[in-house]
XYZ file of C-alpha atoms in Angstrom:
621
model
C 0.000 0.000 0.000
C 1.118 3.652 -0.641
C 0.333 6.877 0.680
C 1.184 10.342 -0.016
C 0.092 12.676 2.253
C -0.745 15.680 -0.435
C -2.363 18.413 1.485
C -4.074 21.544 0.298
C -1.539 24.415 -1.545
C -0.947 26.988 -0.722
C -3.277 28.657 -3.839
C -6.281 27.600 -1.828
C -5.784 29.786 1.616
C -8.589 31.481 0.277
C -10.737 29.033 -0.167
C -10.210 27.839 3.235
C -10.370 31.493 4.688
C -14.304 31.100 3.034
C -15.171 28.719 4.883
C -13.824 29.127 8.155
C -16.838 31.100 9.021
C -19.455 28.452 8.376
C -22.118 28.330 5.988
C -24.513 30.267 4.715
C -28.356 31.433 5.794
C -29.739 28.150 6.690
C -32.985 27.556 5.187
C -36.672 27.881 7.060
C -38.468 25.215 8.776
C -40.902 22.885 6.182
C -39.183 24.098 3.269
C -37.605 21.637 0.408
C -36.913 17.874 -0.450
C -37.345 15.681 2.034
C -34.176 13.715 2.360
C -32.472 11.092 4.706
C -32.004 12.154 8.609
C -28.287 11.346 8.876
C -25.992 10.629 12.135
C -22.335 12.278 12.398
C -21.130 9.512 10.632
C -17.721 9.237 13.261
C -15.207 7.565 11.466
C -11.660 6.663 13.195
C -8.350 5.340 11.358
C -4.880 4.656 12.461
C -1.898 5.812 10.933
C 1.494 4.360 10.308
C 2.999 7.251 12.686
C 0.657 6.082 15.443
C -1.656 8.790 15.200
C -5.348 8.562 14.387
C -7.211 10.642 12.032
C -10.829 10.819 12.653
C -13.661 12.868 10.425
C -17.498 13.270 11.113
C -20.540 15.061 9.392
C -21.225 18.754 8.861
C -25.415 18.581 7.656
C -27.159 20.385 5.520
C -29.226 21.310 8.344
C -26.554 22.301 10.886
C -26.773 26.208 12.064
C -23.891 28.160 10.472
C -22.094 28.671 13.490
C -21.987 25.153 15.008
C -18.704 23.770 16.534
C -17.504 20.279 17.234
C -15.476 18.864 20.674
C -13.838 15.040 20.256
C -13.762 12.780 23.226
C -11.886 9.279 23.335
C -12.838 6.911 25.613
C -10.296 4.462 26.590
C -11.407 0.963 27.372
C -12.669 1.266 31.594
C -11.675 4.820 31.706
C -14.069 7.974 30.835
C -14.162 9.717 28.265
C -11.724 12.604 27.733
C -12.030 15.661 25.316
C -8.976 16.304 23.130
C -9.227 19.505 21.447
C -8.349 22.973 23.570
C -10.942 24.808 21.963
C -14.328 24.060 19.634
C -13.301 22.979 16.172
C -15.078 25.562 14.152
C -12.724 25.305 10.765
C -12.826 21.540 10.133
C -15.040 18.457 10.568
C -11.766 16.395 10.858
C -9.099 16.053 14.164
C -5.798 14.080 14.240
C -5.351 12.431 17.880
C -1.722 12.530 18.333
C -1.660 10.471 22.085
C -4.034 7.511 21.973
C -2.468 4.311 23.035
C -3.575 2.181 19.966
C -2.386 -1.273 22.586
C -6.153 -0.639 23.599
C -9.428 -0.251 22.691
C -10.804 2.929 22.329
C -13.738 4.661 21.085
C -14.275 8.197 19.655
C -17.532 10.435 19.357
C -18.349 14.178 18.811
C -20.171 16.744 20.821
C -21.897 19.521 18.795
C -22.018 22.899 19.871
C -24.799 25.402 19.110
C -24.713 28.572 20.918
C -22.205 28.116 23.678
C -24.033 24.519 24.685
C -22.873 21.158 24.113
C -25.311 19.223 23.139
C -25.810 14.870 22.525
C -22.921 12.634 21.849
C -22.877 11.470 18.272
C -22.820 7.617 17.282
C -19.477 5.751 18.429
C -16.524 4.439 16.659
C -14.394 2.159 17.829
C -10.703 1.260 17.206
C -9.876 -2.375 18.298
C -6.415 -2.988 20.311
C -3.660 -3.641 17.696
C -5.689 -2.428 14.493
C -3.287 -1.420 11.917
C -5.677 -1.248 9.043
C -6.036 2.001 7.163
C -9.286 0.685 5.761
C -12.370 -0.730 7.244
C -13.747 -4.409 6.474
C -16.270 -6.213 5.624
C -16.215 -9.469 5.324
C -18.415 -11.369 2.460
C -20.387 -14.335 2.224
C -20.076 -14.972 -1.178
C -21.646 -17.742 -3.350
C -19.386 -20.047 -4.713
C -17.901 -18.733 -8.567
C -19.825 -15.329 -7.879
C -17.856 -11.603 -7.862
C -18.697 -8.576 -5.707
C -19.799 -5.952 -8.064
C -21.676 -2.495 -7.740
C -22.878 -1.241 -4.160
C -25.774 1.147 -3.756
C -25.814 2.737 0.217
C -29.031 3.654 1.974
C -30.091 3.612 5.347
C -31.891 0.264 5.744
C -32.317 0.277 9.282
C -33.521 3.621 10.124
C -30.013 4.433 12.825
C -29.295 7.417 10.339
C -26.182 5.317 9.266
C -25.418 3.607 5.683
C -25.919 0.258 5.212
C -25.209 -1.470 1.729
C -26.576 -3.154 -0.947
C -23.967 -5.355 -3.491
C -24.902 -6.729 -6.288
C -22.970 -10.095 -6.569
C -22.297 -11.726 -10.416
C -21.795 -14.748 -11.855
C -20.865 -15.105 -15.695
C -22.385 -12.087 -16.817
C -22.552 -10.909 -20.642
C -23.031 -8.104 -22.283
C -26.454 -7.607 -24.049
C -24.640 -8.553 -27.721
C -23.483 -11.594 -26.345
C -25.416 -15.168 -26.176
C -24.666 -17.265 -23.272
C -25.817 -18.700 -20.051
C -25.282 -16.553 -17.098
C -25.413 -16.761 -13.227
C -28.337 -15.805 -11.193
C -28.132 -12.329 -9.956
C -27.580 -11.641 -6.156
C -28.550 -8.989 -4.452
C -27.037 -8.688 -0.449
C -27.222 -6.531 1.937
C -24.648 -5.499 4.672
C -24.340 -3.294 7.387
C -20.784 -1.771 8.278
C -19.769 -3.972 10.601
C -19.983 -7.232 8.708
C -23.474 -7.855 9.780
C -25.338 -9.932 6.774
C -29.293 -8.721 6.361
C -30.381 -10.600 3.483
C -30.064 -12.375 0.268
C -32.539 -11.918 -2.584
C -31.635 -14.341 -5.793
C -33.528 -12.775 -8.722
C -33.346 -15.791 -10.516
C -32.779 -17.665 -13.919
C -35.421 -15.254 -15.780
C -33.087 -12.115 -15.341
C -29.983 -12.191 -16.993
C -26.662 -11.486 -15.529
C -25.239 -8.009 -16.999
C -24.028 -4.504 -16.660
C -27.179 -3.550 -19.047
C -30.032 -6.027 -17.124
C -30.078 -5.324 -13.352
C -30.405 -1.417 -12.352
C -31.177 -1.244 -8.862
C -31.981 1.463 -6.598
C -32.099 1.944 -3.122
C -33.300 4.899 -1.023
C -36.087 6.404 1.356
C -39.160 6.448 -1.267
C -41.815 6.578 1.317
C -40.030 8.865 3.821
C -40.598 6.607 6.751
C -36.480 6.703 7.456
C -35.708 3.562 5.898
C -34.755 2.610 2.232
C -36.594 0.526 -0.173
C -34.693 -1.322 -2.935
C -36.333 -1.625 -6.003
C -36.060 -3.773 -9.274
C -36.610 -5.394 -12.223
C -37.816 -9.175 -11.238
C -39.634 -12.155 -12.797
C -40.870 -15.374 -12.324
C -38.490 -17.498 -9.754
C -36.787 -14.380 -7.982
C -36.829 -14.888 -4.300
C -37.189 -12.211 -1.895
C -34.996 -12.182 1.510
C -37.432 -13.986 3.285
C -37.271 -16.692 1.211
C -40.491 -16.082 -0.535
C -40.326 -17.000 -4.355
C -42.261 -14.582 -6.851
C -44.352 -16.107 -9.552
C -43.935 -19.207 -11.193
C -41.217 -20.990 -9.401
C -40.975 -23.663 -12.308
C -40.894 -20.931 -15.459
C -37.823 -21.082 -17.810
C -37.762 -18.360 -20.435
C -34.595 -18.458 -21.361
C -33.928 -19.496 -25.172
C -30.974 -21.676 -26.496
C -28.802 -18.538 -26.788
C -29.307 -17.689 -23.122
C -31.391 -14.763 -23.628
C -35.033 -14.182 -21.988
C -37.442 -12.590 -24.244
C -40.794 -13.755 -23.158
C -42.459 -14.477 -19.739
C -43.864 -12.064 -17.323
C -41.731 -8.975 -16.261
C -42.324 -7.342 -12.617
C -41.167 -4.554 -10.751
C -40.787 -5.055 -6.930
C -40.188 -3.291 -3.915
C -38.114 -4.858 -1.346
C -38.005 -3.829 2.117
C -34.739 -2.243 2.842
C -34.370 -4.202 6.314
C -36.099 -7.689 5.808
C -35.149 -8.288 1.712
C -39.279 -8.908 1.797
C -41.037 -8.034 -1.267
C -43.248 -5.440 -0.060
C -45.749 -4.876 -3.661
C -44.591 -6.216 -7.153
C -46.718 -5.037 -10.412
C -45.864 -5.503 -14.224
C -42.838 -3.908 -15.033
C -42.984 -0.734 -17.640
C -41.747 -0.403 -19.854
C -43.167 -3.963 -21.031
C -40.662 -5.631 -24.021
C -43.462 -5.969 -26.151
C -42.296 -7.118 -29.953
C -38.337 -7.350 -29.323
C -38.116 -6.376 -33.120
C -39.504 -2.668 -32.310
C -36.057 -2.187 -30.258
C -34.012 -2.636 -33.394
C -33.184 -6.059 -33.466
C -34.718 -9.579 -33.422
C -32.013 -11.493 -31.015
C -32.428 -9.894 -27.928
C -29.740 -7.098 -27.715
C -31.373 -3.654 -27.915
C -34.481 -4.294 -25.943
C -32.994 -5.333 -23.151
C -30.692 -1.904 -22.342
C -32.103 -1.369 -18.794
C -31.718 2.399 -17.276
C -32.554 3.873 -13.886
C -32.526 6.637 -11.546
C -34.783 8.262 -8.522
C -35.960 11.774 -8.967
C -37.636 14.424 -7.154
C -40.411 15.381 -9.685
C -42.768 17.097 -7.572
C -40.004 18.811 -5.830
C -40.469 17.451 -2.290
C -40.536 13.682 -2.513
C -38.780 10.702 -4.572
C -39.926 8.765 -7.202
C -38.597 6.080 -9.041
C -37.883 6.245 -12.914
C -37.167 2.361 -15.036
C -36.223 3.111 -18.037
C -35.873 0.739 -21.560
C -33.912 1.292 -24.429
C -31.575 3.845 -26.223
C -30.138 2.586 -29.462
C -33.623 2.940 -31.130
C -37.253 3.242 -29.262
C -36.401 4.818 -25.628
C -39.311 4.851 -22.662
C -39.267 5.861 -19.631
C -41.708 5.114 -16.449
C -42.140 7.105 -13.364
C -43.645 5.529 -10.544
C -44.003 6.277 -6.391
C -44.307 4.341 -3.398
C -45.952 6.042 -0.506
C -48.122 4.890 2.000
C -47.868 0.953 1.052
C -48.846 1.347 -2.207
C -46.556 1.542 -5.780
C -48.322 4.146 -8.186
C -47.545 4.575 -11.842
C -47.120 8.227 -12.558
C -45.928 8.572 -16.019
C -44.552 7.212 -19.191
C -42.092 8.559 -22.147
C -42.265 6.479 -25.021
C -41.169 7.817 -27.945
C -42.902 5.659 -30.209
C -45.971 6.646 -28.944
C -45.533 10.561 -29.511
C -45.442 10.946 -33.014
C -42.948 13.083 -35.149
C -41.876 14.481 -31.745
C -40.791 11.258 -30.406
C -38.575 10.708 -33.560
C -36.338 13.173 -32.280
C -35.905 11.782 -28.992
C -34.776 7.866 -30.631
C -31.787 6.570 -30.175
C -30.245 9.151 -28.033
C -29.651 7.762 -24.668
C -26.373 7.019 -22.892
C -25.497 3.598 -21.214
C -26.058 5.908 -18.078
C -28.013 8.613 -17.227
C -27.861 11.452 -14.539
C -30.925 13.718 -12.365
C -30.953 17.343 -11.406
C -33.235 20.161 -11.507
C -31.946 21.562 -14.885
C -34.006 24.155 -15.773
C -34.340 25.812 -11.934
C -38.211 24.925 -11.114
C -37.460 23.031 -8.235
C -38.378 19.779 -10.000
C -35.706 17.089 -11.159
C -35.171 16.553 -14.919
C -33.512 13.086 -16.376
C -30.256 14.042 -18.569
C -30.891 11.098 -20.729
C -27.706 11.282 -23.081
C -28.285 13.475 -25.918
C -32.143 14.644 -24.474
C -33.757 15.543 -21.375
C -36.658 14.478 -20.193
C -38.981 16.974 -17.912
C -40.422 16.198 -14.464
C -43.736 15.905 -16.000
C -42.546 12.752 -18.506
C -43.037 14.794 -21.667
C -39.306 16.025 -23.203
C -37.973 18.981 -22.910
C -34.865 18.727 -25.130
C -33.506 16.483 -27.947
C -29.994 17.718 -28.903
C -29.956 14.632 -32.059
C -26.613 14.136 -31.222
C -26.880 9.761 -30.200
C -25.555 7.802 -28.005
C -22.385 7.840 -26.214
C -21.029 5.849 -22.895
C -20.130 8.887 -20.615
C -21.818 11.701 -18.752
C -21.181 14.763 -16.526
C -23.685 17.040 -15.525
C -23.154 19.961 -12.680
C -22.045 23.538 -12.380
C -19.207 22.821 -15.217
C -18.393 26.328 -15.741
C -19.557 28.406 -12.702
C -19.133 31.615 -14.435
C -22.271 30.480 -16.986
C -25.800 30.427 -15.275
C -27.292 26.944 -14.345
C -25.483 23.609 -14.924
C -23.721 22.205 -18.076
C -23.831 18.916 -19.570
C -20.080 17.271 -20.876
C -21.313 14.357 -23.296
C -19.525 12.149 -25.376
C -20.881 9.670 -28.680
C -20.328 7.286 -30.383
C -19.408 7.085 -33.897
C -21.228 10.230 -34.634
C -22.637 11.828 -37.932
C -21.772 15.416 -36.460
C -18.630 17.343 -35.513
C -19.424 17.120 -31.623
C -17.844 13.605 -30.590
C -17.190 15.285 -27.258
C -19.415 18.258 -26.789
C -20.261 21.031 -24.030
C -23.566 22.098 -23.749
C -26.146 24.126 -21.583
C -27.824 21.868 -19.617
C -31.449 23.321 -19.561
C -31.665 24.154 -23.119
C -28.746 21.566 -24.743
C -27.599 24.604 -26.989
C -23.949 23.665 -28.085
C -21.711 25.563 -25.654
C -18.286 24.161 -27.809
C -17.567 20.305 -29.319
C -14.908 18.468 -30.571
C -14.922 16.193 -33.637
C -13.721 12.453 -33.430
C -15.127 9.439 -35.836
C -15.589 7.231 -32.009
C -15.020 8.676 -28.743
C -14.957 6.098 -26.096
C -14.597 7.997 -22.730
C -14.776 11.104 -21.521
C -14.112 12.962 -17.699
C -15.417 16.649 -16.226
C -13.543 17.007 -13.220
C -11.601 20.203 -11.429
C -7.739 19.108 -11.911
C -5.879 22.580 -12.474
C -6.760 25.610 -10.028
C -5.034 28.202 -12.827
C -8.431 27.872 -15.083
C -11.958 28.550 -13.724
C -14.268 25.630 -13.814
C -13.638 22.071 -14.727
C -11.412 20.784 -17.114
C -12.691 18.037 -19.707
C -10.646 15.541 -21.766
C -11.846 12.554 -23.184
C -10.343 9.495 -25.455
C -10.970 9.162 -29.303
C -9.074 9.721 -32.492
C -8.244 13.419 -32.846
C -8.662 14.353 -29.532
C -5.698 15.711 -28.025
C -5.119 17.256 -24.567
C -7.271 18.677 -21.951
C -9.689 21.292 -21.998
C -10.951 24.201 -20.067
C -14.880 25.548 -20.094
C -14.046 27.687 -23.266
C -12.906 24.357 -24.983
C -9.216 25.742 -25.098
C -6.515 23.004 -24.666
C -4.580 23.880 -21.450
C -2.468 20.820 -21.016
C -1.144 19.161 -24.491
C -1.214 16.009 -22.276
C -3.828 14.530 -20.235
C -4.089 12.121 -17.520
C -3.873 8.062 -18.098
C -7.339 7.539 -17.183
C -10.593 8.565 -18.068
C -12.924 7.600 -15.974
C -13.508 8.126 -11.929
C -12.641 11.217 -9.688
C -12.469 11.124 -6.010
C -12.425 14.227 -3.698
C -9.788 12.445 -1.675
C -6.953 15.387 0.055
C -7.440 17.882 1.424
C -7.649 20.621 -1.227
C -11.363 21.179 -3.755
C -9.635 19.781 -7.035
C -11.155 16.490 -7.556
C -8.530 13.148 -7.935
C -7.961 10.697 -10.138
C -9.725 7.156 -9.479
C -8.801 4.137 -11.724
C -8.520 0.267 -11.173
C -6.970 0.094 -7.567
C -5.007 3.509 -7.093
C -5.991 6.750 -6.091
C -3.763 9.457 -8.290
C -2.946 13.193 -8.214
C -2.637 15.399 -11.420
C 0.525 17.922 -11.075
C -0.680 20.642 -13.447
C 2.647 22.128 -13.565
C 4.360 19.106 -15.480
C 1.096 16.857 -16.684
C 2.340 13.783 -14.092
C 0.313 11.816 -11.632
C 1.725 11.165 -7.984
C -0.300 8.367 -6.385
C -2.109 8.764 -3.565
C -3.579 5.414 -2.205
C -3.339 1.932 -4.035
C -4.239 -1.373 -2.344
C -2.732 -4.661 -4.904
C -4.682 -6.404 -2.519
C -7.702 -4.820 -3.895
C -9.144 -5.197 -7.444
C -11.413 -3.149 -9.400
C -15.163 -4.383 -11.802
C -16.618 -4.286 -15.087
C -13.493 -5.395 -17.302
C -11.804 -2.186 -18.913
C -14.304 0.051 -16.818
C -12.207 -0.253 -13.911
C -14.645 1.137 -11.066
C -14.781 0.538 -7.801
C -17.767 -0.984 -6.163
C -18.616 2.218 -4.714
C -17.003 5.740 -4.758
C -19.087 8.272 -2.308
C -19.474 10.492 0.660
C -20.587 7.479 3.058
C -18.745 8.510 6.101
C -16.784 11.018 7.856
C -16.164 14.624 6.452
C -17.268 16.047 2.944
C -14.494 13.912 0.980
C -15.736 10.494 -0.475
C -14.914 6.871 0.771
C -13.700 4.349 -1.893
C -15.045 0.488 -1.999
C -12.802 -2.142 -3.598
C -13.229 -5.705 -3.581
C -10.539 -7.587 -2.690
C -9.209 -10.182 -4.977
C -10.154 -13.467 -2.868
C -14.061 -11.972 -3.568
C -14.568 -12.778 0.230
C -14.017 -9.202 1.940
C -14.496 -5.419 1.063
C -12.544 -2.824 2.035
C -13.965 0.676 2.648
C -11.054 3.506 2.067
C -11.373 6.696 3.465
C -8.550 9.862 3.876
C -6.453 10.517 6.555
C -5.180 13.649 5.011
C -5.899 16.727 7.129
C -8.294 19.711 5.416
C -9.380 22.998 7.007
C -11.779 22.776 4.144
C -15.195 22.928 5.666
C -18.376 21.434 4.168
C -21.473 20.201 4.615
C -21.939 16.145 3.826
C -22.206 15.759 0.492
C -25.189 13.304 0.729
C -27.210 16.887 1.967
C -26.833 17.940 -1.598
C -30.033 16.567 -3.800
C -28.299 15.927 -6.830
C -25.030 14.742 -5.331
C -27.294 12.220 -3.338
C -29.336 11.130 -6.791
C -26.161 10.572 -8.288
C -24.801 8.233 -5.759
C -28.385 6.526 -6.472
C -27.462 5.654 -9.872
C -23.913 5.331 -10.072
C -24.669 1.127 -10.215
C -26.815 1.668 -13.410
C -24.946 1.033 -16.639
C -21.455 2.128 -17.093
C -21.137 3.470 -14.021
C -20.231 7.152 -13.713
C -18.848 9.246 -11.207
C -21.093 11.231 -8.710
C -21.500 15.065 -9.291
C -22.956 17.832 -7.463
C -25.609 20.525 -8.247
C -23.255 22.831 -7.369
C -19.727 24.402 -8.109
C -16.768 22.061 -6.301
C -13.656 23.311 -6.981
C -10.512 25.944 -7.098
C -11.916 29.274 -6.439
C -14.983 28.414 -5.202
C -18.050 30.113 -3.311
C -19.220 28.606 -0.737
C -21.888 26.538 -1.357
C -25.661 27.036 -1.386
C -27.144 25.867 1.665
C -29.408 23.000 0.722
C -33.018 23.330 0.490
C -33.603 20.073 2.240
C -36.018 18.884 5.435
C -35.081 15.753 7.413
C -38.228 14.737 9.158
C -41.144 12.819 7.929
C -43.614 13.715 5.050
């Protein structure tokens, strides 16, 4: 394993100066999204020097001026508090005399106006724990692989618990074959196994069949999962849905008839809680654009906030050719559809929305009304399920959508396509109105990245791979760097400065903007990434701890994850990234497709403001 301890620069004094004072107005009582009531999220790790770093939660819904004390408590001893003063610049401490030959527990007290007020949850070190990483240890079928995670707060504690999706022989939707069953488990952080649900031998294995989501639909504090399932799935309490006998699948492994459901699992229990016909239905497999069973089977997902207050759930089908996608809510014990998008059933306006999804998708209020939109590729789809923009630009494999360029109004969209007929293989566009902003021609462009990796140019810098294209660009489109990192794919918000890092395979990297190198940050060869050439990680979010985001490998026995998370020190303050809306809905769907990294609705980055203070409410609809 190596580390190097790359703090924040000098260049960003400013920033931290920003912050130092807290956040700003907080937002009234009853107003906003309702979103998940979260804990501090304590987190504790021990350093080679025999230190320990430790890192808890600012909320969205803290006061401005709230302050922090740490306490340790030694096995049989009290607790004792180890800063001088209330931590008012940070959510992060370093405890320089702990005696790691014991066991010993950490917590936070907040303050709000000059009164300390409840202990946070606990987190506890064991005597002789070296490990910079936290574990949790698998029960994995025999032949299967750990693959995607999706968090969510199962158990109502205001902690994360996890969801993995576990694989066995999976193909790609172009590719005949048997496959494995597909597994969904659930964890909680300390190794603690919830359930097992086995969707069976009528879903196949793939990156492009099972998009599941997990998170609070109902608001009662706990998450839902949700799915795609069919006849033979069986639910975590062992219960088997429909026809336990059925066999759809044809001699080239693929299923294209028997029923298709779509079921809500209890986040706690695995129980299947309502199941209804799936939309969008396959119908005639031919209408996708093909006969064998590629096209129609190109599952998407995502949860969005289309009323403004509440989540909904959005299954989606197709993107090649005929795209649709389904809206539906669960509140009060009961699944509701909403809506549908099909755009073979709108006429010569739904010919301009074929064929122009991504093999991912990403959710934010786009156009400023309060309600989310779906960035679906080269369109956008409105809250209300009719479209709101078709750029006619196709398909591609990568997405970014955020404040891109904080000096433009609103958010931007950096998209990428495949094989195009146009001159904008990678292309930079507004993101409520999909007017070209700048684009750059290639005949294929395979991957493309939007993160903040150079504090000399405002806004992100974009770079993506394909014939022709060359370098890295800033917000204008101008090349800044003639070269341009290895990889092309994750970012992490990892030290302790707002540029974003580089995540690929196993190893954490650093971009020096001054000479176009990496310096790595974190690798683990004990550790290996998923999804063949995409390289993720099972998970890559803010799950714990401060603002900065936790990486989950698999390691390469498949019996055992390990959760990552900084020990670099940051007098950058924030509030959890999770409290953002679409930083949260991002984290929802980074599982779905080829997985993409998770973005926020606002600015992140060199020279920024500080943030908008989230229009969110925490308690029960």
């Amino acid at each position: 394993m190596i580390r190097s301890m790359i703090g924040g620069a000098a260049f960003f004094g400013s920033i931290v100066l920003a912050f130092a004072c807290g956040l700003t107005a907080s937002v009234s009582a009853g107003e906003g999204r309702f979103m998940e009531r979260l804990g501090r999220g304590v987190v504790a790790i021990p350093e080679d020097s025999g230190k320990v770093f430790l890192s808890w939660r600012l909320l969205g819904t803290d006061p401005d001026a709230i302050a922090f004390n740490v306490y340790r408590k030694p096995a049989n001893d009290s607790p004792k508090k180890l800063n001088e003063s209330p931590i008012t610049n940070a959510t992060s401490f370093v405890d320089s005399s702990a005696d790691l030959t014991h066991e010993n527990t950490y917590f936070v007290r907040p303050i709000v106006e000059g009164k300390e007020l409840d202990p946070s949850g606990t987190f506890t070190i064991k005597p002789g724990n070296k490990n910079q990483y936290l574990s949790i240890p698998l029960r994995t079928p025999a032949g299967y692989e750990p693959n995607d995670i999706a968090p969510g707060d199962l158990d109502g504690d205001g902690e994360y618990e996890f969801v993995l999706h576990q694989t066995l022989k999976g193909r790609d939707n172009s590719q005949k074959g048997a496959t494995g069953e597909p597994i969904l488990d659930a964890y909680k952080l300390d190794g603690t196994h919830l359930w097992r649900i086995n969707l069976g031998k009528n879903i196949r294995e793939g990156a492009h069949y099972t998009q599941f989501l997990v998170y609070d639909f109902d608001g009662d504090g706990k998450a839902e999962v949700v799915c795609k399932t069919a006849d033979g799935t069986v639910d975590g309490a062992g219960v088997i849905l429909g026809d336990p006998q059925a066999d759809y699948r044809n001699p080239a492994g693929y299923v294209l008839d028997g029923p298709e459901f779509l079921t809500v699992f209890d986040g706690l229990t695995g129980k299947a809680l309502a199941t209804t016909p799936y939309i969008p239905p396959r119908g005639r497999v031919s209408d996708w654009g093909d006969g064998y069973g590629n096209r129609v089977d190109r599952f998407l997902a995502c949860v969005a906030y289309l009323d403004g207050e509440r989540p909904s759930i959005v299954m989606c089908r197709g993107y090649y050719t005929r795209t649709v996608l389904a809206a539906f809510n669960w509140r009060a014990g009961r699944l509701s559809h909403v809506w549908t998008f099909d755009t073979d059933k709108l006429g010569r306006v739904g010919t301009n929305y074929r064929g122009q999804g991504n093999h991912n998708l990403s959710v934010g209020d786009v156009d400023g009304d309060g309600k989310d939109e779906i960035v679906y590729g080269a369109c956008c789809i409105d809250d209300n399920g009719k479209g709101l923009y078709s750029t006619g630009w196709g398909h591609g494999d990568a997405l970014h959508l955020s404040d891109i360029d904080p000096a433009r109004p609103g958010l931007e969209v950096f998209d990428i396509h495949e094989r195009p007929r146009h001159p904008n293989g990678a292309e930079f566009r507004d993101a409520r109105t999909g007017k070209l902003i700048w684009g750059k021609q290639s005949p294929d462009v395979g991957r493309g990245a939007a993160f903040d990796i150079d504090p000399r140019h405002p806004g992100y810098e974009m770079w993506a791979s394909g014939a022709g294209l060359t370098g890295v660009w800033n917000v204008k489109g101008e090349i800044v760097s003639e070269s341009k990192p290895r990889s092309c794919n994750f970012g992490v918000w990892w030290d302790g400065d707002a540029l974003r890092e580089l995540l690929n395979s196993n190893r954490v990297t650093k971009w020096n903007w001054n000479d176009a190198t990496e310096s790595t940050l974190l690798t683990d060869p004990a550790c290996t990434s998923n999804n063949g050439s995409k390289s993720t990680p099972c998970l890559c979010a803010d799950i714990l701890g401060d603002w900065r985001e936790e990486i989950i490998w698999r390691n390469k026995n498949n019996n055992e994850l390990r959760i990552y998370t900084t020990t670099i020190p940051t007098d950058l303050r924030l509030y959890t990234l999770m409290h953002d809306p679409q930083y949260r809905l991002s984290v929802a769907w980074q599982n779905v497709g080829y997985n993409q990294p998770t973005q926020p609705g606002f600015y992140l980055g060199a020279g920024m403001k500080p943030p908008p203070r989230p229009r969110i409410r925490t308690d029960s609809p």
